[in-house]
PDB file of C-alpha atoms in Angstrom:
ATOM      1  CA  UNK A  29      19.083  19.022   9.585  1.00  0.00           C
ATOM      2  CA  UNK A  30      19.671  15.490   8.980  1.00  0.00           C
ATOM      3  CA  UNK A  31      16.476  13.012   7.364  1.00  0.00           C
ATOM      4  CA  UNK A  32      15.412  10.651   9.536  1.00  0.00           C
ATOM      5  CA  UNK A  33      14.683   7.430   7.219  1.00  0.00           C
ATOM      6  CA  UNK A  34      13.599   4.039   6.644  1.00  0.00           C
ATOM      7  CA  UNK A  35      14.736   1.506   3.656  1.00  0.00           C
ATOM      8  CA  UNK A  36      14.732  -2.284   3.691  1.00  0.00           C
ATOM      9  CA  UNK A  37      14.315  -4.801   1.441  1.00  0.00           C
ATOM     10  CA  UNK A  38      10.424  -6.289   1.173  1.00  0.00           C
ATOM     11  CA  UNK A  39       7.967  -8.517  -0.278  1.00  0.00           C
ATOM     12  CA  UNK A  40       4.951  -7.911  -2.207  1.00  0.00           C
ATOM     13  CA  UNK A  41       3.886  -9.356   0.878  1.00  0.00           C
ATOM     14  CA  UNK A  42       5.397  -6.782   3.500  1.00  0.00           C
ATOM     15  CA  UNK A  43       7.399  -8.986   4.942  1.00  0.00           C
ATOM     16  CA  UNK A  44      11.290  -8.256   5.153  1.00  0.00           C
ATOM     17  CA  UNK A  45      12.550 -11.627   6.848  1.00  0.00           C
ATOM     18  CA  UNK A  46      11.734 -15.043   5.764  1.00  0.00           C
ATOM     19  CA  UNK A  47      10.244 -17.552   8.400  1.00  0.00           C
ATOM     20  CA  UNK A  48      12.269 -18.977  11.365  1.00  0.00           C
ATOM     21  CA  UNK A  49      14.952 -15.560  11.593  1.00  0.00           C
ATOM     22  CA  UNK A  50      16.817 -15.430  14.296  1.00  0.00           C
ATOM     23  CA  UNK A  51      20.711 -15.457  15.744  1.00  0.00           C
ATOM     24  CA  UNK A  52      22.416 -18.091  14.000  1.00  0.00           C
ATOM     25  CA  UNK A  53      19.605 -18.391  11.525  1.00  0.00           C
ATOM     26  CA  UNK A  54      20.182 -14.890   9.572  1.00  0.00           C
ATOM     27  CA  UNK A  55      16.897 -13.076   7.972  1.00  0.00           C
ATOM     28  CA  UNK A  56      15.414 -17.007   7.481  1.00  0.00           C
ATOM     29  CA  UNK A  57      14.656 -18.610   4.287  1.00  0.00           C
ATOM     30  CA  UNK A  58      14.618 -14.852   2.592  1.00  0.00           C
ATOM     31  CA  UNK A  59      17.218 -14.271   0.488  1.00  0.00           C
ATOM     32  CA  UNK A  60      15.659 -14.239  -2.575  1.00  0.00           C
ATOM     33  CA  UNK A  61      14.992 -10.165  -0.963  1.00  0.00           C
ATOM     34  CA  UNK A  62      18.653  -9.024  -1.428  1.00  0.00           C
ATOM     35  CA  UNK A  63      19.541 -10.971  -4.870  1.00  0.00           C
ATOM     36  CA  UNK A  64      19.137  -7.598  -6.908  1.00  0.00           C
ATOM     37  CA  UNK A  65      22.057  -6.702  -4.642  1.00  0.00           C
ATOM     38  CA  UNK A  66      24.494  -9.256  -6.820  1.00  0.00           C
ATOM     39  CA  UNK A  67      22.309  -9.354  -9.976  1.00  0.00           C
ATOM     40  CA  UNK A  68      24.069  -6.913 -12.315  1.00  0.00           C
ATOM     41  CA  UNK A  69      26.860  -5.823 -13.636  1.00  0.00           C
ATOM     42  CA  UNK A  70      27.198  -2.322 -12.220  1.00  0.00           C
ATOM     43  CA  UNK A  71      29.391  -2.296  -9.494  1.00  0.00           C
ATOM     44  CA  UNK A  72      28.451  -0.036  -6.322  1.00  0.00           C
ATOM     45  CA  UNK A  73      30.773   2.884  -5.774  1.00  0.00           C
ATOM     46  CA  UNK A  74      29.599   2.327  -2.227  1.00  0.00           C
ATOM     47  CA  UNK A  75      29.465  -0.930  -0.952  1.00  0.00           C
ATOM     48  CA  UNK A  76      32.176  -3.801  -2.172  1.00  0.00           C
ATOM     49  CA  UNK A  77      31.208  -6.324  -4.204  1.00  0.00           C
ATOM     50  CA  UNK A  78      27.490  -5.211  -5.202  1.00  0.00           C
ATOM     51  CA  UNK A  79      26.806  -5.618  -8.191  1.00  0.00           C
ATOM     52  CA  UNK A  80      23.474  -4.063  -9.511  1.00  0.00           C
ATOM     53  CA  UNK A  81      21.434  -3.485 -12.327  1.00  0.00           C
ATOM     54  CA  UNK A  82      22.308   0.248 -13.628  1.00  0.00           C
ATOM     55  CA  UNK A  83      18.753   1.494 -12.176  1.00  0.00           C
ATOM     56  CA  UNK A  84      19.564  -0.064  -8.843  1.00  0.00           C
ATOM     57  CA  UNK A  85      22.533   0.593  -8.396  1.00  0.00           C
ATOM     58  CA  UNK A  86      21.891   4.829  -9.321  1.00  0.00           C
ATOM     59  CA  UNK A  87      19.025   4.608  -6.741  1.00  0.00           C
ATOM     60  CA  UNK A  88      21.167   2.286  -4.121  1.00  0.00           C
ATOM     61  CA  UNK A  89      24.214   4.948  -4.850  1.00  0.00           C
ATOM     62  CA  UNK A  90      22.785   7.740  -4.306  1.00  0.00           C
ATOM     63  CA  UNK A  91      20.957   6.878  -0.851  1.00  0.00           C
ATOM     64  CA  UNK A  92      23.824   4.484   0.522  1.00  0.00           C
ATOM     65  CA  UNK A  93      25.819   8.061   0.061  1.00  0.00           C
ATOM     66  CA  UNK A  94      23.483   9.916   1.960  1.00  0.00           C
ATOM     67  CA  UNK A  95      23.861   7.730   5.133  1.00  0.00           C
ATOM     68  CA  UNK A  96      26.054   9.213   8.362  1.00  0.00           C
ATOM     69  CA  UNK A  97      24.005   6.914  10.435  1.00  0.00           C
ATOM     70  CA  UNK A  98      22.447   3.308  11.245  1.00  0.00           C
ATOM     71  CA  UNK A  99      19.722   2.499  13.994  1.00  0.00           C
ATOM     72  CA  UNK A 100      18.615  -0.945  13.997  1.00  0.00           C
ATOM     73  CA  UNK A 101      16.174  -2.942  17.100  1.00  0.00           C
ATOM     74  CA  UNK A 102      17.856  -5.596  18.683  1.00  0.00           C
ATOM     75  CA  UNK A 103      16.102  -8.556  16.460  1.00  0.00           C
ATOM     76  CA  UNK A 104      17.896  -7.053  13.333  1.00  0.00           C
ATOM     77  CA  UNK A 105      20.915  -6.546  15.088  1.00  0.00           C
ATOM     78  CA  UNK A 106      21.377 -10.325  16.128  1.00  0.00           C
ATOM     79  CA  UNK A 107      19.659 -11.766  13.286  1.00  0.00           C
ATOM     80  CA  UNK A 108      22.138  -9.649  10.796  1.00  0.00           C
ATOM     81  CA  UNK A 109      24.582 -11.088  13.096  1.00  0.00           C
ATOM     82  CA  UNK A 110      26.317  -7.745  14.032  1.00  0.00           C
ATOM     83  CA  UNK A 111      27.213  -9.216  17.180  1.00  0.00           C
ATOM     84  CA  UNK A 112      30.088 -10.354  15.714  1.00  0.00           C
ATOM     85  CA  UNK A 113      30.956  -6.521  14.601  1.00  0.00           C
ATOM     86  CA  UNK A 114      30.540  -5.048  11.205  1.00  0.00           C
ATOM     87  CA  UNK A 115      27.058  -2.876  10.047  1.00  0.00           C
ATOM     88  CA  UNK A 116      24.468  -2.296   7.773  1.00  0.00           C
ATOM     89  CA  UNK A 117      27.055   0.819   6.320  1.00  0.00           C
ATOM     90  CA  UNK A 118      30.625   0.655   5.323  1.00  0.00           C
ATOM     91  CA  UNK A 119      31.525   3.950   7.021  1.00  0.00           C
ATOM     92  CA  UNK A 120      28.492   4.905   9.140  1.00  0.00           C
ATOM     93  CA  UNK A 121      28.011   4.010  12.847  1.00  0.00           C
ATOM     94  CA  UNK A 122      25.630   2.225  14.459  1.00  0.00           C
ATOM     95  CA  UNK A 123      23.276   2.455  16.842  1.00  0.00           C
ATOM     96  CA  UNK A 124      21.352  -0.538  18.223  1.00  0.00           C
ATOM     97  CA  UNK A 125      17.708   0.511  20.534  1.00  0.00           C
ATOM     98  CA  UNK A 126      17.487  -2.559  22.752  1.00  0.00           C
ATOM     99  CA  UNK A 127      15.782  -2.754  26.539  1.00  0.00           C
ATOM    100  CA  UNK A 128      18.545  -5.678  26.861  1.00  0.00           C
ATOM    101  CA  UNK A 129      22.324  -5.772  27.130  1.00  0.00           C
ATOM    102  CA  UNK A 130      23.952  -6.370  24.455  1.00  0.00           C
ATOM    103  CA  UNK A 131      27.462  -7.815  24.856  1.00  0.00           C
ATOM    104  CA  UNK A 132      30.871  -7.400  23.021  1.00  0.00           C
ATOM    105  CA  UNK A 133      29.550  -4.791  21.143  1.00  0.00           C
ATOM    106  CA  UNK A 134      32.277  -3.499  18.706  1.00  0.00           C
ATOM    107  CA  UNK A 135      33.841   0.245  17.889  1.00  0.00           C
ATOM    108  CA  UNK A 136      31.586   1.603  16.133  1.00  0.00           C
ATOM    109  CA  UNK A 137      28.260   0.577  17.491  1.00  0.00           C
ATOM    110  CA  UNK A 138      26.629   2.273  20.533  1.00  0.00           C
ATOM    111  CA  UNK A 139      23.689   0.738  22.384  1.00  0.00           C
ATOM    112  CA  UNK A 140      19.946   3.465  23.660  1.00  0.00           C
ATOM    113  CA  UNK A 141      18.371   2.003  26.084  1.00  0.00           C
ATOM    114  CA  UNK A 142      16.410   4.881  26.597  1.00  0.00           C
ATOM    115  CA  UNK A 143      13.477   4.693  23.841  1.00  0.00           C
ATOM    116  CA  UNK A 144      13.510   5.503  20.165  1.00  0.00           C
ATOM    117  CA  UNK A 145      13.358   9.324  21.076  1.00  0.00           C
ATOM    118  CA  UNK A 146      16.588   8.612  22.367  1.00  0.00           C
ATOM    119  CA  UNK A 147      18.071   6.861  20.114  1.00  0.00           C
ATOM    120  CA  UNK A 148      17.224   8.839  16.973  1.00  0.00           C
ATOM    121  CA  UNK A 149      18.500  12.025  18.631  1.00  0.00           C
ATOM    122  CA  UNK A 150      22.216  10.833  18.864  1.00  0.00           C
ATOM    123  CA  UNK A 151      21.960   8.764  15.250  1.00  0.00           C
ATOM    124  CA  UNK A 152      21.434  12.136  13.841  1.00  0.00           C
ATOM    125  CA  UNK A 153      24.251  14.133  16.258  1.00  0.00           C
ATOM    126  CA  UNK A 154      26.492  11.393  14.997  1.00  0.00           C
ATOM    127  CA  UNK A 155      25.401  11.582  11.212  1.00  0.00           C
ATOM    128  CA  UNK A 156      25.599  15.233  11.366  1.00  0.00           C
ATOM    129  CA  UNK A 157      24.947  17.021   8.211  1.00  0.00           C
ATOM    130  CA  UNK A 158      24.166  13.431   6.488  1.00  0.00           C
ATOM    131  CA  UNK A 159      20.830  11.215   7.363  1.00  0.00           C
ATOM    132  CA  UNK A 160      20.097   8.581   9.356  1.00  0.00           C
ATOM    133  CA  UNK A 161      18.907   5.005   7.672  1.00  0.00           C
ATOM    134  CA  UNK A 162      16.291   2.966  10.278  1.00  0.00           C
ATOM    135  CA  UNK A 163      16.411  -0.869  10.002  1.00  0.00           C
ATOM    136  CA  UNK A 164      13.887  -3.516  11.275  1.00  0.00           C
ATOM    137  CA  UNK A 165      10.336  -3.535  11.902  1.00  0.00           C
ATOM    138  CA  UNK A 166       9.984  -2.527  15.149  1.00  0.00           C
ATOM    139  CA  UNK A 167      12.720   0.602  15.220  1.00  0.00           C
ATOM    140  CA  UNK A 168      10.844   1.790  11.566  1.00  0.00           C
ATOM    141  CA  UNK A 169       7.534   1.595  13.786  1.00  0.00           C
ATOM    142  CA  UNK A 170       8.677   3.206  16.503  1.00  0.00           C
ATOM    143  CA  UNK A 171       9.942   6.065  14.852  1.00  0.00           C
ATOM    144  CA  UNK A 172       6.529   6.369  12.729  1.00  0.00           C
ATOM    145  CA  UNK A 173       4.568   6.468  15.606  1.00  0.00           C
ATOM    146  CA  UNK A 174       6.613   9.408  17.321  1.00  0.00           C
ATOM    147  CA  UNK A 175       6.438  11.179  14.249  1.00  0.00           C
ATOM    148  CA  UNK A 176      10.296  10.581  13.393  1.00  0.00           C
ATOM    149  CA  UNK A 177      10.505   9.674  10.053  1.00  0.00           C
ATOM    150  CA  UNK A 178      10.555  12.178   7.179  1.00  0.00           C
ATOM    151  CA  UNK A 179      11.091   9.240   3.872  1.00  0.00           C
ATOM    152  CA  UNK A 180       9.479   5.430   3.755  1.00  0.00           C
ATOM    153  CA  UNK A 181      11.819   3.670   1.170  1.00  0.00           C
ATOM    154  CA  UNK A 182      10.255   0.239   0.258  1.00  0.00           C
ATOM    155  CA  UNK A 183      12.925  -1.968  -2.583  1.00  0.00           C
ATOM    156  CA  UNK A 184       9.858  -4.503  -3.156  1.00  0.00           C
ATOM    157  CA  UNK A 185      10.573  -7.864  -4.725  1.00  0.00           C
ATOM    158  CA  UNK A 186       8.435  -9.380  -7.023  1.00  0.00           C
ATOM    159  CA  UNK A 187       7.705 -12.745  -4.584  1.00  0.00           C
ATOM    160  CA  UNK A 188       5.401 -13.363  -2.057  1.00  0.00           C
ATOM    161  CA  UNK A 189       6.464 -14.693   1.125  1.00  0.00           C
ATOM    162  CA  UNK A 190       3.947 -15.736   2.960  1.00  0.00           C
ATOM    163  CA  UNK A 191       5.247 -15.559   6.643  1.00  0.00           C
ATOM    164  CA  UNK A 192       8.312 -14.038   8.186  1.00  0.00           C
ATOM    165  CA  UNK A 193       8.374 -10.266  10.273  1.00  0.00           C
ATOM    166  CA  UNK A 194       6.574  -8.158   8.788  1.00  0.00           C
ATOM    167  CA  UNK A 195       7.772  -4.695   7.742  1.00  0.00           C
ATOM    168  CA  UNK A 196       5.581  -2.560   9.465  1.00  0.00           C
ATOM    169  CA  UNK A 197       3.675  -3.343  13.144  1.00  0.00           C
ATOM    170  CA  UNK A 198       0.444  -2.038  14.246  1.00  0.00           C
ATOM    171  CA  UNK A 199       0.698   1.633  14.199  1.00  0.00           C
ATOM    172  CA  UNK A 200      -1.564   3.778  16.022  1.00  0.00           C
ATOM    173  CA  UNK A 201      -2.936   5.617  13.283  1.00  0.00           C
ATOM    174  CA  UNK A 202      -2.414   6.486   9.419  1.00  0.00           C
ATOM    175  CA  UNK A 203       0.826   7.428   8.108  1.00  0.00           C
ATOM    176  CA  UNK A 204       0.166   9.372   4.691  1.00  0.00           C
ATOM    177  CA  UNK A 205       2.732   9.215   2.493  1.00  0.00           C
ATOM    178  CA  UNK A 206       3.571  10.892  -0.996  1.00  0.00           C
ATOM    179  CA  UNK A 207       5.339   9.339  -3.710  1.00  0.00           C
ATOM    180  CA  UNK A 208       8.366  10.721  -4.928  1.00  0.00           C
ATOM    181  CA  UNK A 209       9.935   8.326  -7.116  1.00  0.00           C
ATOM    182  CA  UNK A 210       8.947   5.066  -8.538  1.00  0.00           C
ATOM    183  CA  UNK A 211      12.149   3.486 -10.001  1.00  0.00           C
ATOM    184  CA  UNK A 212      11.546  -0.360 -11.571  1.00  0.00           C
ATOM    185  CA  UNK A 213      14.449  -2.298 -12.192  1.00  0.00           C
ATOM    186  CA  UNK A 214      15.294  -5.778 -12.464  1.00  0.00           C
ATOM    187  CA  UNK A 215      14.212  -8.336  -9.358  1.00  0.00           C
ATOM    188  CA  UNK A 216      13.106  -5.228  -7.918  1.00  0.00           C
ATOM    189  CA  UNK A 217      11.061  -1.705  -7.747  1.00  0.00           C
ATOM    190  CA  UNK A 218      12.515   1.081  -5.964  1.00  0.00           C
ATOM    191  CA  UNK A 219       9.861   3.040  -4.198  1.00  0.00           C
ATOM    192  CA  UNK A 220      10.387   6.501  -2.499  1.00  0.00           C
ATOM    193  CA  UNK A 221       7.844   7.892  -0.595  1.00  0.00           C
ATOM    194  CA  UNK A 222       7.896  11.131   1.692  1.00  0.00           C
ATOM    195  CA  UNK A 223       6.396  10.717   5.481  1.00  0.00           C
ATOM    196  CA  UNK A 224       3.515  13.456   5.599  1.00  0.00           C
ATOM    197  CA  UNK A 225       2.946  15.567   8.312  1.00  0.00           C
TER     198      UNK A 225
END
């Protein structure tokens, strides 16, 4: 069976936007969070024109390879301006959980409606024997608090933000987590953790 999990970009801080994100606006004044993508001189054998430090890019490899599926919430989706097509993956679909219509959505994409439940269920029928990668604060919450998630993958950056949307919303209890790998590289630490239960 497919693993359900989540990986973003974050702050020392927790936060995974800067302030003021939005449609139009992108993740906000943040993009200090995704330099590490561009900052080396290993090239990604997944996603064109990343270039990483050789410890990123072995730990970005090897999960971006795992992926068969996206789920995002509907303030990722518009502020990563998907709206306009495109995805989080070069090869996986995705699947936007929104209580809204979303219009012109492209191939590719398919809009739940239904609850995160829902929505996981067909991100892993469509993944099938790969795993399904959770973006955005809400969606990553969501799926915590049904239980949902099997990994927690946090690339932290070394900077304090000090506003923004936060990685993680109220959940409504603990989520224990083990660590399975602690990779530091440069700009960035690589943090694996496994949900659990």
């Amino acid at each position: 069976m497919s693993v359900v999990l989540v990986a973003l970009s974050v702050s020392v801080d927790g936060y995974i936007t800067g302030r003021d994100p939005g449609a139009g606006r992108g993740l906000g004044d943040a993009t200090m969070l995704f330099d590490w993508y561009f900052d080396g001189d290993t090239p990604s054998q997944v996603f064109d024109g990343f270039r990483l430090s050789e410890p990123s890019a072995r730990v970005f490899d090897a999960l971006a390879g795992r992926v068969g599926a996206s789920l995002v919430g509907r303030n990722t989706y518009d502020d990563s301006g998907w709206v306009h097509g495109g995805a989080p993956h070069p090869t996986a679909p995705l699947f936007v959980l929104s209580h809204r219509p979303v219009p012109g959505m492209s191939d590719g994409q398919t809009l739940v409606t239904t609850g995160i439940e829902d929505a996981v269920a067909a991100a892993r029928e469509a993944a099938g024997d790969k795993d399904v990668a959770l973006m955005g604060g809400g969606v990553a919450t969501a799926a915590l608090a049904a239980g949902l998630v099997d990994e927690v993958i946090l690339h932290q950056v070394p900077i304090l933000l000090g506003g923004g949307r936060p990685f993680f919303q109220s959940l409504p209890g603990h989520v224990r987590l083990r660590a399975v790998e602690v990779v530091p590289a440069p700009g960035v630490t690589h943090l694996h953790y496994e949900v659990l239960r």
